[in-house]
Every structure is written in C-alpha cells, then in structure tokens.
PDB file of C-alpha atoms and ligand atoms in Angstrom:
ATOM      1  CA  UNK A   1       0.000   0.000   0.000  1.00 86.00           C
ATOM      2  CA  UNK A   2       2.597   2.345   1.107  1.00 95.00           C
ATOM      3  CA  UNK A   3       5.736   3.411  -1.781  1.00 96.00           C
ATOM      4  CA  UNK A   4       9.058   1.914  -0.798  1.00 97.00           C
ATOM      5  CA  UNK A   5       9.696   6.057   0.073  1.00 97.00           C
ATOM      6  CA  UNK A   6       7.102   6.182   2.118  1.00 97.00           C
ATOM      7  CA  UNK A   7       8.321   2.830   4.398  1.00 97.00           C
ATOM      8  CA  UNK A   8      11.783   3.787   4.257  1.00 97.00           C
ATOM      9  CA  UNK A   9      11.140   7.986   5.591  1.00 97.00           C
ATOM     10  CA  UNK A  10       8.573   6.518   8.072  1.00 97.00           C
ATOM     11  CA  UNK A  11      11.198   4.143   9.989  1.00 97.00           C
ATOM     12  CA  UNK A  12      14.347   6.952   9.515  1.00 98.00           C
ATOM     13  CA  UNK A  13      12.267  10.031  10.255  1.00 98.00           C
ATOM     14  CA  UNK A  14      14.664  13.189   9.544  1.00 98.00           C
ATOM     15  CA  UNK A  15      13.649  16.633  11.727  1.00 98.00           C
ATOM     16  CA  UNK A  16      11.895  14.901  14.727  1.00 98.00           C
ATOM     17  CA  UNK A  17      11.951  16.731  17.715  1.00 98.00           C
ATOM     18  CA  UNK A  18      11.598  20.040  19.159  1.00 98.00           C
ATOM     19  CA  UNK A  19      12.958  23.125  19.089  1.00 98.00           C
ATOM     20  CA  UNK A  20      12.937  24.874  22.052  1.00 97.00           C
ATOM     21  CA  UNK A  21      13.161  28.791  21.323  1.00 97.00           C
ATOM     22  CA  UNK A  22      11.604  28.269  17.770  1.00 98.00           C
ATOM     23  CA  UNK A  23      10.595  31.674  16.337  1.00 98.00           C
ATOM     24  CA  UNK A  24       7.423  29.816  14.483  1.00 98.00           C
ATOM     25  CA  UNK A  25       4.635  26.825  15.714  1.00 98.00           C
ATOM     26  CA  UNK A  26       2.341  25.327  13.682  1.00 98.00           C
ATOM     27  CA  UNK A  27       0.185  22.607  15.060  1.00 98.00           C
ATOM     28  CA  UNK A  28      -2.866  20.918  12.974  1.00 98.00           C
ATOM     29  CA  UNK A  29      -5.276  17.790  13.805  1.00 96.00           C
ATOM     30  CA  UNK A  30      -6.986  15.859  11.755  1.00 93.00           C
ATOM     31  CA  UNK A  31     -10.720  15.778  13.775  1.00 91.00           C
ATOM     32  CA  UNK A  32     -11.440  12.702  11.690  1.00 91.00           C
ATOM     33  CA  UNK A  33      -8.636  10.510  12.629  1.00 92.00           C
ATOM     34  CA  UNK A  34      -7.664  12.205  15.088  1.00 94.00           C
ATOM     35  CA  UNK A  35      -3.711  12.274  14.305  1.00 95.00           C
ATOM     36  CA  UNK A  36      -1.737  15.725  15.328  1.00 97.00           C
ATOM     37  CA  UNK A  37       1.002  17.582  13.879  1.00 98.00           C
ATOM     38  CA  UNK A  38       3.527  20.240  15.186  1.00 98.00           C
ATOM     39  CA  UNK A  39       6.219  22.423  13.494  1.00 98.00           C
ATOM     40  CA  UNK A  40       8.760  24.273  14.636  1.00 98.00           C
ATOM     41  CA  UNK A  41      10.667  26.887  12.519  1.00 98.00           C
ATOM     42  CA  UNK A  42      13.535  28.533  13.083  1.00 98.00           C
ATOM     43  CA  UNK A  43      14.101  31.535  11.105  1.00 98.00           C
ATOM     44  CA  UNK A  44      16.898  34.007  10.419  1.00 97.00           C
ATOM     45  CA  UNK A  45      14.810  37.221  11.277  1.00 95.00           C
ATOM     46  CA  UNK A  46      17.295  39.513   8.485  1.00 96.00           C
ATOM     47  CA  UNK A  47      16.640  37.191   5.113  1.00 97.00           C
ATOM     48  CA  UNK A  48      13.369  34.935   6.694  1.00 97.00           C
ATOM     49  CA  UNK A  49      15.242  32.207   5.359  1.00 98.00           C
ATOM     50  CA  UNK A  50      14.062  28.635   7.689  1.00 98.00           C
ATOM     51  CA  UNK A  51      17.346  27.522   9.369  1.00 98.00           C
ATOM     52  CA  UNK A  52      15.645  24.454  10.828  1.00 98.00           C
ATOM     53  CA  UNK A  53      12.930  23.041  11.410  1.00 98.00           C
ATOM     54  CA  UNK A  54      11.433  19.953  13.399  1.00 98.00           C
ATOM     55  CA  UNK A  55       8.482  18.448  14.025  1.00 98.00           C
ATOM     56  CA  UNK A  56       6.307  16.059  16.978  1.00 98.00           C
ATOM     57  CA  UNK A  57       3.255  14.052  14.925  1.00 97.00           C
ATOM     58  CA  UNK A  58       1.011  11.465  16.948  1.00 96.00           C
ATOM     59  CA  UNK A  59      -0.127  10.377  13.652  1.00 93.00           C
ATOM     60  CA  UNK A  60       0.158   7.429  10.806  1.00 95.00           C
ATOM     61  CA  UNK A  61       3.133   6.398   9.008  1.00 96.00           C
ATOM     62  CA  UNK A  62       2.064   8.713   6.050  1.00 97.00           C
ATOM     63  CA  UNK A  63       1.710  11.655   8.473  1.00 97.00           C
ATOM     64  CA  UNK A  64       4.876  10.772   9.694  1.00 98.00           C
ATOM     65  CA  UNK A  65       6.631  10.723   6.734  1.00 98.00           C
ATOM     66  CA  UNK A  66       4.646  13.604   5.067  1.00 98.00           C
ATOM     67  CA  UNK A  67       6.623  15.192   8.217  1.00 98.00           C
ATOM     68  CA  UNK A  68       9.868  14.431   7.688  1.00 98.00           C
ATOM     69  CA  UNK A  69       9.582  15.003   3.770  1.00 98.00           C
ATOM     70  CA  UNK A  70       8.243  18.232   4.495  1.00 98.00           C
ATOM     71  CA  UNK A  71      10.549  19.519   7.290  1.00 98.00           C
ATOM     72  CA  UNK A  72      13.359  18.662   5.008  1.00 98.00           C
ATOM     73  CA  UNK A  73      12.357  20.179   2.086  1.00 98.00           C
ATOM     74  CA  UNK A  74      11.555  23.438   3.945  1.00 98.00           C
ATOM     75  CA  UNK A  75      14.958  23.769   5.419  1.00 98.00           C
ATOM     76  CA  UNK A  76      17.303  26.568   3.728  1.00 98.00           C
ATOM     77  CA  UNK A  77      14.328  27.930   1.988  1.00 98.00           C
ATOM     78  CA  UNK A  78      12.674  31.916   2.734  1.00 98.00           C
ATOM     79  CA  UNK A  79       9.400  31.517   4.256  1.00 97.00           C
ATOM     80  CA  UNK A  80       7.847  32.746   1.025  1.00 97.00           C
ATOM     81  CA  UNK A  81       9.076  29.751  -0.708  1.00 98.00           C
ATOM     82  CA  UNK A  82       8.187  27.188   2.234  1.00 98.00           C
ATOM     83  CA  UNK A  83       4.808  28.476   1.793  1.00 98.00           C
ATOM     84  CA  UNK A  84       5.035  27.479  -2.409  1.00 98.00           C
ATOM     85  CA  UNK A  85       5.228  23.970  -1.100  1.00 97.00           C
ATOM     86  CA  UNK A  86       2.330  21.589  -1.646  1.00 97.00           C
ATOM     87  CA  UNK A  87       0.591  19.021  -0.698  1.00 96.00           C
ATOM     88  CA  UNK A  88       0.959  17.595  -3.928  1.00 97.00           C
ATOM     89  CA  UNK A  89       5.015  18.426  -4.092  1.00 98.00           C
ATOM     90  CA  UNK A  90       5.211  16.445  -0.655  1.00 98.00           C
ATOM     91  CA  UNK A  91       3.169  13.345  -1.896  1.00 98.00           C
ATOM     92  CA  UNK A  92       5.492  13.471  -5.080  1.00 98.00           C
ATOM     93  CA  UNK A  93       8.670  13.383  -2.925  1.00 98.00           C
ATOM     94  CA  UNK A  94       7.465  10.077  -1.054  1.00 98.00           C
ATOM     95  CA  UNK A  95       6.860   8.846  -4.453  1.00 98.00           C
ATOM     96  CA  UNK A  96       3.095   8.874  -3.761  1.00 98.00           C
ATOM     97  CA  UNK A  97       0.555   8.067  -1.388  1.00 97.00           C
ATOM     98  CA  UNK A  98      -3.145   6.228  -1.582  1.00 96.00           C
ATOM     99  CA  UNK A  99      -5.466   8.133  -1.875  1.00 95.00           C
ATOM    100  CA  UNK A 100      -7.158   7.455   1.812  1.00 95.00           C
ATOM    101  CA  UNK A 101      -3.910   8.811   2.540  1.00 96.00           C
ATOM    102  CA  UNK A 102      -3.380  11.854   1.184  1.00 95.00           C
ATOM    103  CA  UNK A 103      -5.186  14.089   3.759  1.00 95.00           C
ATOM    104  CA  UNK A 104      -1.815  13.303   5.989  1.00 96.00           C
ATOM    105  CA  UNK A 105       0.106  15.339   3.521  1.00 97.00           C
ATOM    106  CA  UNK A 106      -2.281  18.242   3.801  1.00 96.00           C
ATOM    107  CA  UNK A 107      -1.389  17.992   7.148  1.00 97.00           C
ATOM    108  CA  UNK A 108       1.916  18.938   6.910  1.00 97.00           C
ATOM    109  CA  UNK A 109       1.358  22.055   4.075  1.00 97.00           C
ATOM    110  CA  UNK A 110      -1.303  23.078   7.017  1.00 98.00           C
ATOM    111  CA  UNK A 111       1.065  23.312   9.919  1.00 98.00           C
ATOM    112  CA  UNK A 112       3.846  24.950   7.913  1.00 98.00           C
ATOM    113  CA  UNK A 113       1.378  27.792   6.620  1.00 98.00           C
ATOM    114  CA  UNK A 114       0.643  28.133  10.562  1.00 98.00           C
ATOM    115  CA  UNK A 115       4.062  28.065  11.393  1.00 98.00           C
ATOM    116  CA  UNK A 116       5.303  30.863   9.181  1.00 98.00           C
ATOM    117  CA  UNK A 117       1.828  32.402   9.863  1.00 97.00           C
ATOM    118  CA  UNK A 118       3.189  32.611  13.934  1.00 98.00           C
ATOM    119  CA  UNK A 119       6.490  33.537  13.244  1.00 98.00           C
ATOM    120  CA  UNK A 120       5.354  36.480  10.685  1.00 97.00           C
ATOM    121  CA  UNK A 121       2.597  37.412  13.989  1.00 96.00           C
ATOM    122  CA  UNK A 122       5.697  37.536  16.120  1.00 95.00           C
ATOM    123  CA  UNK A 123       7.680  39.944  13.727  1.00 92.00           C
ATOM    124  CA  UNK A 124       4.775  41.770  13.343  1.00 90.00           C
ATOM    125  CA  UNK A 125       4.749  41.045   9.626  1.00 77.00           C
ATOM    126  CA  UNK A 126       1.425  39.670   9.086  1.00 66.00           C
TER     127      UNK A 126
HETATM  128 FE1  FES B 201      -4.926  10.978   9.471  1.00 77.26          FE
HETATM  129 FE2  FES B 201      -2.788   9.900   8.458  1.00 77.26          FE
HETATM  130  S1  FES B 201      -4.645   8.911   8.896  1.00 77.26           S
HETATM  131  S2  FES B 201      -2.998  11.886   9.280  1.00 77.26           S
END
C-alpha cells in the first residue's frame, strides 16, 4: 500500500523533535482521525530564510513521513518559498501516497502555513 519512500522515511524520520526557542509553531489535527502535527521553525529574522525546522506528529506512518519530507524540504528555503510547497510536491517526494492517505500530507502544508503564519505574527509582519 505504502511506496518503498514512504516505508523507508517513516522508519528513519529526519527533523523529529523540538525546538525549544523556535521563532514559528504550527500545530494541525486531523478531527477525523484524530492524528496531530507540530512544526517548529527557526528563522533568520534579516533574510526569513528557515534555518531548521522539526516536528512532533502522533499520527500514521504517512503523516509521519509527510513530516519528515516536508521539514526537510523546507529547510534553507525563505518563508515565502516554504509556503510554495504543496501538498501535492510532498506526496510526489514520497513517491506517492493512496489516496485514503493523502489528507496526511495536507497535514503537513497546514502546519507549515501556521508556522510561518506565527512567526510572521511575532515579527509583526502579518
Ligand atoms: Fe490521518 Fe494519516 S490517517 S494523518
């Protein structure tokens, strides 16, 4: 069911963790399968480029790899580009998912657009 992408991301997550004085959260739930998912961004305030980024999910294996695929792809990139980033480009990167699953890949576009959203609050950019 799962691509041999998605199996091999899901059991070597990259980016799980936290980070403590993150300048960006995002967290999204799913209310109907009730799986979670939290970002963390940190961000060089003078170019708003994402320095790292890291993530908790209480979720499935596609969440879980959506998370890792996403965090990773994020990384180095301005906010303004992390926010180009799809659910579609994710799913592509784990070289698909079914389609019950792709809702766990919105997931992760979600909490990144609420991520940046917090951090731009915080700079009073938004
Ligand atoms: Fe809901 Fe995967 S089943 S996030």
């Amino acid at each position: 069911m799962y691509s041999e992408k998605v199996m091999e991301t899901f059991a070597h997550p990259q980016n799980v963790g936290v980070i403590e004085d993150a300048d960006g959260v995002g967290t999204v739930g799913n209310p109907t399968c009730g799986d979670i998912m939290k970002i963390y961004l940190k961000i060089d305030k003078d170019t708003d480029v994402i320095r790292d980024a890291k993530f908790q999910t209480f979720g499935c294996a596609a969440a879980i790899a959506s998370s890792s695929m996403a965090t990773g792809m994020i990384i180095g990139k301005s906010v303004d580009d992390a926010l180009k980033i799809k659910n579609r480009d994710v799913v592509e990167a784990l070289e698909g998912l079914p389609p019950q699953k792709i809702h766990c890949s919105v997931l992760a576009e979600e909490a990144i657009k609420l991520a940046v959203d917090d951090y731009r609050k915080k700079q009073g950019k938004s």
